[in-house]
Short mmCIF file of C-alpha atoms in Angstrom, two decimals:
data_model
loop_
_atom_site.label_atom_id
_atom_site.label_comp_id
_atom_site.label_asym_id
_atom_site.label_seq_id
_atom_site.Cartn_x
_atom_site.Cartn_y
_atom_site.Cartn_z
CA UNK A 218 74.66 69.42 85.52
CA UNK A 219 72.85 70.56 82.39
CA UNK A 220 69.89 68.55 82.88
CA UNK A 221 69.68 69.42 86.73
CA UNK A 222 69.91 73.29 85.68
CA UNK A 223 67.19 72.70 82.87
CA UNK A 224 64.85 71.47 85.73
CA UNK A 225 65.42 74.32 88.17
CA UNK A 226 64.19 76.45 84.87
CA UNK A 227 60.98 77.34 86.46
CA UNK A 228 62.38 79.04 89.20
CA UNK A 229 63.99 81.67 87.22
CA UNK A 230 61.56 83.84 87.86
CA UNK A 231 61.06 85.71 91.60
CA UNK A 232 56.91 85.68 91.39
CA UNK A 233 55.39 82.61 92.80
CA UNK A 234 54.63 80.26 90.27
CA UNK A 235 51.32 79.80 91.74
CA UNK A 236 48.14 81.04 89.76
CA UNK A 237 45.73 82.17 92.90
CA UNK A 238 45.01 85.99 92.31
CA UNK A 239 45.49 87.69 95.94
CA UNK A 240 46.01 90.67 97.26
CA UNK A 241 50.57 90.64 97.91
CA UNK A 242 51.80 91.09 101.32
CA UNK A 243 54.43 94.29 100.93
CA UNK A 244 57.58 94.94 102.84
CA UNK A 245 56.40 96.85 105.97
CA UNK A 246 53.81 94.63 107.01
CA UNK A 247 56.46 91.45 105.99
CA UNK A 248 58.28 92.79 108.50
CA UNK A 249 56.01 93.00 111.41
CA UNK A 250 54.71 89.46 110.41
CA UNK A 251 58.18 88.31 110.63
CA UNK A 252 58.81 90.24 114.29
CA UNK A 253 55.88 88.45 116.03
CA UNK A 254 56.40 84.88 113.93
CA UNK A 255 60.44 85.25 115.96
CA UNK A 256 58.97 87.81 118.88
CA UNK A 257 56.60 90.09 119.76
CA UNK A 258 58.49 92.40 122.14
CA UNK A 259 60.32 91.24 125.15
CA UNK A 260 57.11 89.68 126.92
CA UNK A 261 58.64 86.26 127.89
CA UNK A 262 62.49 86.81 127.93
CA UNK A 263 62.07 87.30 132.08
CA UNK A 264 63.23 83.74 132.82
CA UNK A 265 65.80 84.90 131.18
CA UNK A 266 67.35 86.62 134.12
CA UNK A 267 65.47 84.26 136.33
CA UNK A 268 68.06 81.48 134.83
CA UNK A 269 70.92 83.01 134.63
CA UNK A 270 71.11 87.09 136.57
CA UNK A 271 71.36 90.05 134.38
CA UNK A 272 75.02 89.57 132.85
CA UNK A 273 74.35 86.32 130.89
CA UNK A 274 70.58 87.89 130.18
CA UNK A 275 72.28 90.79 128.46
CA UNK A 276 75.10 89.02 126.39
CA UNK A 277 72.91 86.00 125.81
CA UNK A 278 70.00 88.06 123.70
CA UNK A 279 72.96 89.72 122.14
CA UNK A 280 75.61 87.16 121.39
CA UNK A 281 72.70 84.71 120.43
CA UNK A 282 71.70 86.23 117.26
CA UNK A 283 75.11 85.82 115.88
CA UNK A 284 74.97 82.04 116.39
CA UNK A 285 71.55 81.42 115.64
CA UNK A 286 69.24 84.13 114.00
CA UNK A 287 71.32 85.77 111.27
CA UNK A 288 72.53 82.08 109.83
CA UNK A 289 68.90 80.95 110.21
CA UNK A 290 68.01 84.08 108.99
CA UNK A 291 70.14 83.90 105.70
CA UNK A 292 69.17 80.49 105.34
CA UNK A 293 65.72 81.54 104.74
CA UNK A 294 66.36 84.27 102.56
CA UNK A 295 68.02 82.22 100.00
CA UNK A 296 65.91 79.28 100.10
CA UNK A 297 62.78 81.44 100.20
CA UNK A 298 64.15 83.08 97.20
CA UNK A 299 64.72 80.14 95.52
CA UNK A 300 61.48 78.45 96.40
CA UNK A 301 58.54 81.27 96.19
CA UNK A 302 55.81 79.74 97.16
CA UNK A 303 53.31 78.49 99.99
CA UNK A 304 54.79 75.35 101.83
CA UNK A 305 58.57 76.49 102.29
CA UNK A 306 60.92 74.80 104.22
CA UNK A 307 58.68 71.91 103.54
CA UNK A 308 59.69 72.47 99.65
CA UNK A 309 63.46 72.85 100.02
CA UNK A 310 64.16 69.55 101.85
CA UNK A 311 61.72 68.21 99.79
CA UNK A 312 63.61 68.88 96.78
CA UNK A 313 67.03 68.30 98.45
CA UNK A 314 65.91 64.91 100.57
CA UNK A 315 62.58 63.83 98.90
CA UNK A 316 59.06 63.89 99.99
CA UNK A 317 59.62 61.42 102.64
CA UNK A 318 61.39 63.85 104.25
CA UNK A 319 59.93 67.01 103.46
CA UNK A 320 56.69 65.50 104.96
CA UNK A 321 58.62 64.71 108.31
CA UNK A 322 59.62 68.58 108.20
CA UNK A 323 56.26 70.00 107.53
CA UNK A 324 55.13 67.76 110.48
CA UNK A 325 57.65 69.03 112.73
CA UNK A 326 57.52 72.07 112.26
CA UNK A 327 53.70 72.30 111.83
CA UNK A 328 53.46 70.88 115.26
CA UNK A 329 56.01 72.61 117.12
CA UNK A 330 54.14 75.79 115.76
CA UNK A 331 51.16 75.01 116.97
CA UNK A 332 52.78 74.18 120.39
CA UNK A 333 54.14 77.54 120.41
CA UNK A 334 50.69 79.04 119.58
CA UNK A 335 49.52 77.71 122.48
CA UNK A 336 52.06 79.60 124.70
CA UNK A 337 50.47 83.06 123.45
CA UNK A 338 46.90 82.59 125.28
CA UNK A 339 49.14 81.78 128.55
CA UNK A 340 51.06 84.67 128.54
CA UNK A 341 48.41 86.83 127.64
CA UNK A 342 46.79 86.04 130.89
CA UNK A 343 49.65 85.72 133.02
CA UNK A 344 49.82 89.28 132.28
CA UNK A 345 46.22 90.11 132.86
CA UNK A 346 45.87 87.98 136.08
CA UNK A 347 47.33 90.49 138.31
CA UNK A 348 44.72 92.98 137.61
CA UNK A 349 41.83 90.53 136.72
CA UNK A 350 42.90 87.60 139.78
CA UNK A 351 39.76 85.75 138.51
CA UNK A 352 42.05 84.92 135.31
CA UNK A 353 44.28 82.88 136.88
CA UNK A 354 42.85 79.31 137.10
CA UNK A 355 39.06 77.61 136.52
CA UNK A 356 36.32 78.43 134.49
CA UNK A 357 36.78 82.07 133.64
CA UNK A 358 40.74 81.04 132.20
CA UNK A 359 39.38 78.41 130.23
CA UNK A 360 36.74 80.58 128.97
CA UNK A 361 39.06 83.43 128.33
CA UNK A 362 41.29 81.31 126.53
CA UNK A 363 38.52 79.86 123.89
CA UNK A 364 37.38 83.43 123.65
CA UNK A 365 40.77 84.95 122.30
CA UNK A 366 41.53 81.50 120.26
CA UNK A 367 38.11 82.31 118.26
CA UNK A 368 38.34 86.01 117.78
CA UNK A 369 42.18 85.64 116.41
CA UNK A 370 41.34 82.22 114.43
CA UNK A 371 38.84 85.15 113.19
CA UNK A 372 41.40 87.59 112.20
CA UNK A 373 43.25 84.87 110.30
CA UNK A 374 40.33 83.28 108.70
CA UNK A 375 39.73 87.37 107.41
CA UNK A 376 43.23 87.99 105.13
CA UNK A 377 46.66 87.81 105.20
CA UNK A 378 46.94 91.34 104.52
CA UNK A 379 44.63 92.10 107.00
CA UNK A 380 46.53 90.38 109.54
CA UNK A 381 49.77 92.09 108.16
CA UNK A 382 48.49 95.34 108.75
CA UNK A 383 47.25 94.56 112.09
CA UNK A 384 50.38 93.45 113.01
CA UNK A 385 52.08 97.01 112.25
CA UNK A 386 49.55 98.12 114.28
CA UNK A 387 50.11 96.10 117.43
CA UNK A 388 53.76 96.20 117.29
CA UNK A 389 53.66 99.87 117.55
CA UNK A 390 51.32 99.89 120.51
CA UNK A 391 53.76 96.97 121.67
CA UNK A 392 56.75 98.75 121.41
CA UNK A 393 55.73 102.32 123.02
CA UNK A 394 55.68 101.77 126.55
CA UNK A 395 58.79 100.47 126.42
CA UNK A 396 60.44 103.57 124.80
CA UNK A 397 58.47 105.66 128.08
CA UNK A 398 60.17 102.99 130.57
CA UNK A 399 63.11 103.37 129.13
CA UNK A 400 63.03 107.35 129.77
CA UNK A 401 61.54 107.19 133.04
CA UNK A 402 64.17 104.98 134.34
CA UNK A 403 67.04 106.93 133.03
CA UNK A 404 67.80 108.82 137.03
CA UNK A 405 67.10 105.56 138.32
CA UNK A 406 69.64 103.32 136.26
CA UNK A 407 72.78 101.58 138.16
CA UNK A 408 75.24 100.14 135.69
CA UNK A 409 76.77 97.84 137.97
CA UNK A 410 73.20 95.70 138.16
CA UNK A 411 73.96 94.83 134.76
CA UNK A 412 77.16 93.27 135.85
CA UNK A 413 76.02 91.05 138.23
CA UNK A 414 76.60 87.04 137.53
CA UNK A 415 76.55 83.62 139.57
CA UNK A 416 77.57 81.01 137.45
CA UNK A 417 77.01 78.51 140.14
CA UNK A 418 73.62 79.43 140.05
CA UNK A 419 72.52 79.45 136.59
CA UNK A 420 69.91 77.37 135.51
CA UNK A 421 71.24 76.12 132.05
CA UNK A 422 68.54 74.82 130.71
CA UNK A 423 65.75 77.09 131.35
CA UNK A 424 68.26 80.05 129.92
CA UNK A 425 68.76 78.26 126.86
CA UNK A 426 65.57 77.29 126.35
CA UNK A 427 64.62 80.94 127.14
CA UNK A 428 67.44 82.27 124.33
CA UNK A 429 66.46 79.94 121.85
CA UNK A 430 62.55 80.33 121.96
CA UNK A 431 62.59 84.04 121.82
CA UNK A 432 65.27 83.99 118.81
CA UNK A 433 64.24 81.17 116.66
CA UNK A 434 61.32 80.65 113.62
CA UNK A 435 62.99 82.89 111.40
CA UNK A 436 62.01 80.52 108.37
CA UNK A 437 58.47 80.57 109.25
CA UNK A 438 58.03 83.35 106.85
CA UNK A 439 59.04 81.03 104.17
CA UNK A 440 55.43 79.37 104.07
CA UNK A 441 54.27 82.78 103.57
CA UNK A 442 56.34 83.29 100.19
CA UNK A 443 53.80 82.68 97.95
CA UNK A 444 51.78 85.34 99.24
CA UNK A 445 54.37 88.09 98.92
CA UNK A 446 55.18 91.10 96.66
CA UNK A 447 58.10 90.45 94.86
CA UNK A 448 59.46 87.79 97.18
CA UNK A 449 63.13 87.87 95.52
CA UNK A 450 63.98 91.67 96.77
CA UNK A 451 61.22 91.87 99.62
CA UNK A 452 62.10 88.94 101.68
CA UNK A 453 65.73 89.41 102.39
CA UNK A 454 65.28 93.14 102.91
CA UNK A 455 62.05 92.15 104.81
CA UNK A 456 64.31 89.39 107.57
CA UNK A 457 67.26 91.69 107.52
CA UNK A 458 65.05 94.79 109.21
CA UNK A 459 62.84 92.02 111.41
CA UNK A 460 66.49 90.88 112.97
CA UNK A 461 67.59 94.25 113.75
CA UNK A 462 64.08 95.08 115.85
CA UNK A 463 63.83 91.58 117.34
CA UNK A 464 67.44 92.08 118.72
CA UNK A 465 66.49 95.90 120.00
CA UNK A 466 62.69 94.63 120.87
CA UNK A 467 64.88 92.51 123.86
CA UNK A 468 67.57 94.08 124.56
CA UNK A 469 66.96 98.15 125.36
CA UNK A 470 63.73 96.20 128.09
CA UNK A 471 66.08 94.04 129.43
CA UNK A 472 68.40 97.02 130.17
CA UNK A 473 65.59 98.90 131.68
CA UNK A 474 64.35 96.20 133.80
CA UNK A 475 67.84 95.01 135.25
CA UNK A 476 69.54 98.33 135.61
CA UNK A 477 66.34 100.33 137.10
CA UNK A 478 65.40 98.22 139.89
CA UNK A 479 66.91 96.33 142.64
CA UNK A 480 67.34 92.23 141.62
CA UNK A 481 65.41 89.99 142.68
CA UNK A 482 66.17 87.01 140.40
CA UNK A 483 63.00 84.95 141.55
CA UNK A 484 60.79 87.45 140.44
CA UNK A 485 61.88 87.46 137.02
CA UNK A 486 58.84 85.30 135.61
CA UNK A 487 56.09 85.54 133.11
CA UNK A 488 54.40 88.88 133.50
CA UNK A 489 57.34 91.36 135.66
CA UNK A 490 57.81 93.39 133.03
CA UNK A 491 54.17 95.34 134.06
CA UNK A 492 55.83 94.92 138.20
CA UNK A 493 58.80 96.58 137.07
CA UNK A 494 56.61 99.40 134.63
CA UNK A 495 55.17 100.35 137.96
CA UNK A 496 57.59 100.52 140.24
CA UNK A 497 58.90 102.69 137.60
CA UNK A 498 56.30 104.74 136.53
CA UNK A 499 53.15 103.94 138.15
CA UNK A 500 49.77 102.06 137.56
CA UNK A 501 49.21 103.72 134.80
CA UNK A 502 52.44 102.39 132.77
CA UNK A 503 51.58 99.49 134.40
CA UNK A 504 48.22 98.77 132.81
CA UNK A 505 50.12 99.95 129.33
CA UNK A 506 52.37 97.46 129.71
CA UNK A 507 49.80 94.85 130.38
CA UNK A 508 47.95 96.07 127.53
CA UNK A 509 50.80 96.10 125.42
CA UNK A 510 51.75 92.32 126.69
CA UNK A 511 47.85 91.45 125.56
CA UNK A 512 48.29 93.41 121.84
CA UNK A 513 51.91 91.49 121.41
CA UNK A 514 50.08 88.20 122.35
CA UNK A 515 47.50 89.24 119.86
CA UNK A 516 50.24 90.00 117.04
CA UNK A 517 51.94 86.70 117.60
CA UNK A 518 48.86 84.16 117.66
CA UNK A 519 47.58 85.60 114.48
CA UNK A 520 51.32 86.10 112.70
CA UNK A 521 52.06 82.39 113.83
CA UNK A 522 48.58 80.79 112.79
CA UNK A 523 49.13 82.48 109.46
CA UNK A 524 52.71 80.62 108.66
CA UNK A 525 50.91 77.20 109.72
CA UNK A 526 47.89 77.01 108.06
CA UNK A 527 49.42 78.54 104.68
CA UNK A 528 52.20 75.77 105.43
CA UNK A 529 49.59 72.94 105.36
CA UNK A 530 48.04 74.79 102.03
CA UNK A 531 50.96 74.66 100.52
CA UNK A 532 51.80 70.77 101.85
CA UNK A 533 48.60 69.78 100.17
CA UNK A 534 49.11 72.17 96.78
CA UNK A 535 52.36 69.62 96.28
CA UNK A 536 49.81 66.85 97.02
CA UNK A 537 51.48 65.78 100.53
CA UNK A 538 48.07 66.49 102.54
CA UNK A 539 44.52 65.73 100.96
CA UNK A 540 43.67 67.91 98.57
CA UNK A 541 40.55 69.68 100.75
CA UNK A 542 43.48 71.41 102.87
CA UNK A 543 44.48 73.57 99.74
CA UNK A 544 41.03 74.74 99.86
CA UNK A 545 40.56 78.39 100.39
CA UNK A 546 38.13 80.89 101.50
CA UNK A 547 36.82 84.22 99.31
CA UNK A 548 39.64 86.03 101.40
CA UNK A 549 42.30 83.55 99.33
CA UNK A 550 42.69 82.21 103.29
CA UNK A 551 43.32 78.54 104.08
CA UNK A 552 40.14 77.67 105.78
CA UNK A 553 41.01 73.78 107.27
CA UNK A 554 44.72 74.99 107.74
CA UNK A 555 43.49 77.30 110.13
CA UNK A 556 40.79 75.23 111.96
CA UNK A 557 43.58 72.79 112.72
CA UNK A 558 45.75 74.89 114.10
CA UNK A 559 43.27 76.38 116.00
CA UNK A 560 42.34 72.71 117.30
CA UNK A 561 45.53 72.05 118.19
CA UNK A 562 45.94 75.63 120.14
CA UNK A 563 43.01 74.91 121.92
CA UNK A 564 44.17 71.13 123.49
CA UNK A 565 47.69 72.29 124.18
CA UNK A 566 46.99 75.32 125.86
CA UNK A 567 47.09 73.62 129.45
CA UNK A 568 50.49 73.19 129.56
CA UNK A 569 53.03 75.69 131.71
CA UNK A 570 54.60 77.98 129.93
CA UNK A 571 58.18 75.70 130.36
CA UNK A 572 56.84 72.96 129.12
CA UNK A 573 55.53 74.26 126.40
CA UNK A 574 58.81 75.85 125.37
CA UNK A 575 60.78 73.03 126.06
CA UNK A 576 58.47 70.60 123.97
CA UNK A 577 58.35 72.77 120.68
CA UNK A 578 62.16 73.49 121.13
CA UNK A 579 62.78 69.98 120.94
CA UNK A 580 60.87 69.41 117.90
CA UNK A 581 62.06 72.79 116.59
CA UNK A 582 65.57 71.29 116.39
CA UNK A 583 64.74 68.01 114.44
CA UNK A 584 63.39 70.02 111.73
CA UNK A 585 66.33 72.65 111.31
CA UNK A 586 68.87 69.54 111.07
CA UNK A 587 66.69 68.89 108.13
CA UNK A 588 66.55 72.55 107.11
CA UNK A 589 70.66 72.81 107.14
CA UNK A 590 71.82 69.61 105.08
CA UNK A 591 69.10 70.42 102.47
CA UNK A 592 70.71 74.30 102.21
CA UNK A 593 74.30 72.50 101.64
CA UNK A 594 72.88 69.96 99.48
CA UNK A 595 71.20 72.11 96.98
CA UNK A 596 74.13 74.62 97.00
CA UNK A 597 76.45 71.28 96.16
CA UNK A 598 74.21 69.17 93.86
CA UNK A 599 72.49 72.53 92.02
CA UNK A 600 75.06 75.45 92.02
CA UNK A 601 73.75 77.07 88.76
CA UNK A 602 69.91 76.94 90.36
CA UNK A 603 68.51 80.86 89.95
CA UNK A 604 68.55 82.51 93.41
CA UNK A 605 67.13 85.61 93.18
CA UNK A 606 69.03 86.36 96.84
CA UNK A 607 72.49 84.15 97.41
CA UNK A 608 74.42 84.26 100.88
CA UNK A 609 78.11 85.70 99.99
CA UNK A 610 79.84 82.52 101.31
CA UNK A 611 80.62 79.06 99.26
CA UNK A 612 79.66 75.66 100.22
CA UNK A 613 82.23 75.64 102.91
CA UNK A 614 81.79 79.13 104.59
CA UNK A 615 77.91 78.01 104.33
CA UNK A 616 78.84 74.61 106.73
CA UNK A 617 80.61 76.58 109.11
CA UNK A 618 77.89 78.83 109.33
CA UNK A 619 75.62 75.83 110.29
CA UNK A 620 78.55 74.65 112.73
CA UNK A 621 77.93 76.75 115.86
CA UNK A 622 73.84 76.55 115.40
CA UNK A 623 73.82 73.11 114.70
CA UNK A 624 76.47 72.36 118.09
CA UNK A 625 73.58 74.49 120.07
CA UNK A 626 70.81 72.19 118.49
CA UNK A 627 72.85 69.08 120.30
CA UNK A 628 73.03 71.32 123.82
CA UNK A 629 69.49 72.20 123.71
CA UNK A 630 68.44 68.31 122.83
CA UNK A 631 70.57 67.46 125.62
CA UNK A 632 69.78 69.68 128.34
CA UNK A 633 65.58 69.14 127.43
CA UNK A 634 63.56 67.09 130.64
CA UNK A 635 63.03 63.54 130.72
CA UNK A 636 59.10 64.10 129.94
CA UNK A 637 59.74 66.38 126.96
CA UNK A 638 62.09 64.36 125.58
CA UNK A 639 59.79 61.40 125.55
CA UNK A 640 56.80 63.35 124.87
CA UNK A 641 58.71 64.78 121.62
CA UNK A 642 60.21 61.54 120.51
CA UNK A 643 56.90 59.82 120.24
CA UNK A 644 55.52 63.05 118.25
CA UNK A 645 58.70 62.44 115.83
CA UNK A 646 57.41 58.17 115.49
CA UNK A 647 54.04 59.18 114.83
CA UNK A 648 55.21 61.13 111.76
CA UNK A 649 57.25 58.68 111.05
CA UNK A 650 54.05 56.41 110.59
CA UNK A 651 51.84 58.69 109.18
CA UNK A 652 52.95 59.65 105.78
CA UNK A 653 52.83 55.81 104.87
CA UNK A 654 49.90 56.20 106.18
CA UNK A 655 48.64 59.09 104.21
CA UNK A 656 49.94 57.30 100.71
CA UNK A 657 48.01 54.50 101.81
CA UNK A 658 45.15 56.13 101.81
CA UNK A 659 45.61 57.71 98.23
CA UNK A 660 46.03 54.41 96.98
CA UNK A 661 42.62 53.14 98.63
CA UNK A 662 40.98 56.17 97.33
CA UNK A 663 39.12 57.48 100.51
CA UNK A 664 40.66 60.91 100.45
CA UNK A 665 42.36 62.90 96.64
CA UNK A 666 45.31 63.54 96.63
CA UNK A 667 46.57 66.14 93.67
CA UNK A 668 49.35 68.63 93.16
CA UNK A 669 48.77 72.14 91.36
CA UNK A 670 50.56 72.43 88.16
CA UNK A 671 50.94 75.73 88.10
CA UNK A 672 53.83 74.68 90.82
CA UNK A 673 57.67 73.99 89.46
CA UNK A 674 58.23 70.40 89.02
CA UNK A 675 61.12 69.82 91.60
CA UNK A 676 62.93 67.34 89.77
CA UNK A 677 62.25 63.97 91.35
CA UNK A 678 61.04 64.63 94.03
CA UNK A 679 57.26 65.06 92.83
CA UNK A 680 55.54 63.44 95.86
CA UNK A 681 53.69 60.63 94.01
CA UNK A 682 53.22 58.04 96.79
CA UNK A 683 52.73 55.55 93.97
CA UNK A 684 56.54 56.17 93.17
CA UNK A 685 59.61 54.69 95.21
#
């Protein structure tokens, strides 16, 4: 165990090892990046009630963080900890499983993020269509929707801190209207809507679906760590604040909405919030809440776009991806990172918003299966390792923290549609295919493959395709 503690040396330190001088993302705006990579505000979380009536609506957004958010949560903060730098998750069960792995991960995850980037542009103008009716199919959609993808590629393309401030900014304007609901409705609230439930006719999937979309990505932050101040004290403090307001950010609307006006579970769908802001208050809350809806959208396109592209940098700085996807631009920005993503956004964004969610939940789960045995395997084979933040539980509490998640990662598999099921699968062969790929390409020399050694080595597991 000497030897293994003697290689874990260089991550005594909390800084990222990396040598790129940029401009550190602080706590405040860590946290907003972190509340719009999970949420955004409650925009979304209306099939919700659509699925299941306001009872299960209410316990579900609160019971569900226990079993999913807070041990995904910690997860992250000790790994991230751990392993400062660009790339995350991808780097953990790298170093746990090996490259092969990690490079299944990062595609996994890379592509269920950009899945779920494409659902922003379609609720963005599910909320707008109702005052702009043009919006809602043909030319002018499709045109609104490459519009938005450009300016917010943009805004990525511009800083990280840039986009961390931003998001401050739109999560404030997100939240307000909300807080005004919330005091308009008061006279109008009946307690007993809240306790309304049929459980024979819940939809089971779409609610869990619905639960585990708007609750999930808490390690997306990870592929951020390189980029932030003092990772080892700012990102725990950083997800424990973002869990609190994502839990609030649903809940306190959801009361609103239920309690303040009569149910009508069918029109729970993308976009009631602004129906139920003016039956409420009026037009004018209305068109707050729309514009809110379009800032949130905003907040999580740009938040979301930031943790992919820096996770491809960071693929290719451990020389995973060709070496032209560490490039950067003079705002220390991951220029191909984020034309890919953007790419992607742009040819997925014609799905419905259920398929969408159902496809990236799927491929969501793979890649926290991964995420969970690497977390027990580093805390078995490397116990000594330097965590600058440690959950309080041994290996054994830390398994039966995974037990519940990892039992609703089999129920969500199992309850996903044929299509996305099949869809998904053949996602997961064609990663399966193309990191041989990839290594077969090094060795023909048509694209470079290098890793920065200003990076930790991670013990075997140094992703040289030339090596077994």
């Amino acid at each position: 165990m000497e030897e293994n503690n003697t290689e874990y040396t260089a991550l005594e330190s909390s800084e990222s090892p990396r040598s790129y001088k940029s401009a550190k993302v602080s706590l405040l705006p860590l946290v907003f990046l972190i509340f719009y990579e999970v949420s955004g505000g409650p925009f979304g979380v209306e099939d919700s009630v659509r699925a299941a009536g306001p009872l299960l609506a209410l316990v579900g957004f609160l019971a569900f963080p226990f079993v999913w958010s807070v041990p995904e949560a910690l997860l992250t903060a000790e790994m991230g900890t751990m392993f400062p730098e660009n790339g995350g998750f991808v780097v953990w069960v790298s170093s746990a499983l090996g490259p092969y792995w990690g490079f299944q991960l990062g595609w996994m995850k890379w592509l269920s993020g950009v899945i779920d980037n494409a659902l922003y542009p379609v609720l963005f103008l599910d909320y707008l269509k109702s005052g702009i009716p043009a919006l809602a199919g043909g030319f002018p959609r499709v045109a609104a929707v490459l519009a938005l993808v450009v300016l917010l590629t943009y805004i990525n393309y511009r800083g990280l801190n840039i986009v961390g401030w931003a998001a401050i900014t739109l999560g404030v304007f997100s939240i307000l209207p909300f807080v005004v609901m919330g005091l308009i409705s008061i006279p109008r609230l009946e307690p007993k809507r809240w306790l309304v439930v049929d459980l024979q006719r819940v939809d089971w999937s779409l609610y869990l679906n619905t639960l585990f979309w708007n609750l999930n990505y808490w390690d997306s932050v990870s592929t951020l760590a390189g980029e932030v101040e003092n990772p080892g004290q700012t990102l725990p403090r950083s997800l424990f604040y973002a869990v609190i307001l994502v839990v609030l950010g649903y809940f306190f609307p959801l009361l609103i909405g239920t309690g303040g006006v009569p149910l009508n579970r069918e029109l729970w769908t993308d976009g009631y919030f602004s129906d139920i802001a003016k039956i409420l208050g009026g037009v004018w809350l209305r068109t707050w809440v729309q514009g809110a809806s379009a800032m949130s959208n905003m907040g999580m396109f740009v938040a979301e776009m930031s943790s992919d592209s820096f996770q491809l940098l960071g693929m290719a700085e451990r020389g995973m991806l060709p070496e032209f996807f560490a490039k950067r631009s003079r705002y220390g920005t991951p220029i191909i990172g984020i034309l890919f993503s953007a790419s992607g956004v742009i040819f997925l964004s014609t799905l419905s918003f259920q398929e969408i969610v159902a496809a990236e939940n799927f491929l969501y789960c793979f890649g926290m299966l991964l995420e969970f045995v690497a977390f027990v395997k580093l805390r078995v084979k490397y116990p000594a390792a330097s965590r600058p933040y440690k959950v309080p539980l041994g290996t054994t509490g830390a398994i039966l923290m995974f037990t519940p998640p990892t039992l609703l990662i089999f129920v969500v598999l199992a309850v996903a549609p044929l299509k996305v099921m099949m869809i998904s699968l053949l996602a997961l062969i064609i990663g399966l295919v193309l990191q041989p790929c990839l290594c077969y390409l090094e060795k023909k020399e048509w694209f470079t493959f290098s890793s920065s050694p200003d990076l930790p080595d991670l013990h075997d597991a140094n992703f040289d395709c030339s090596r077994p």
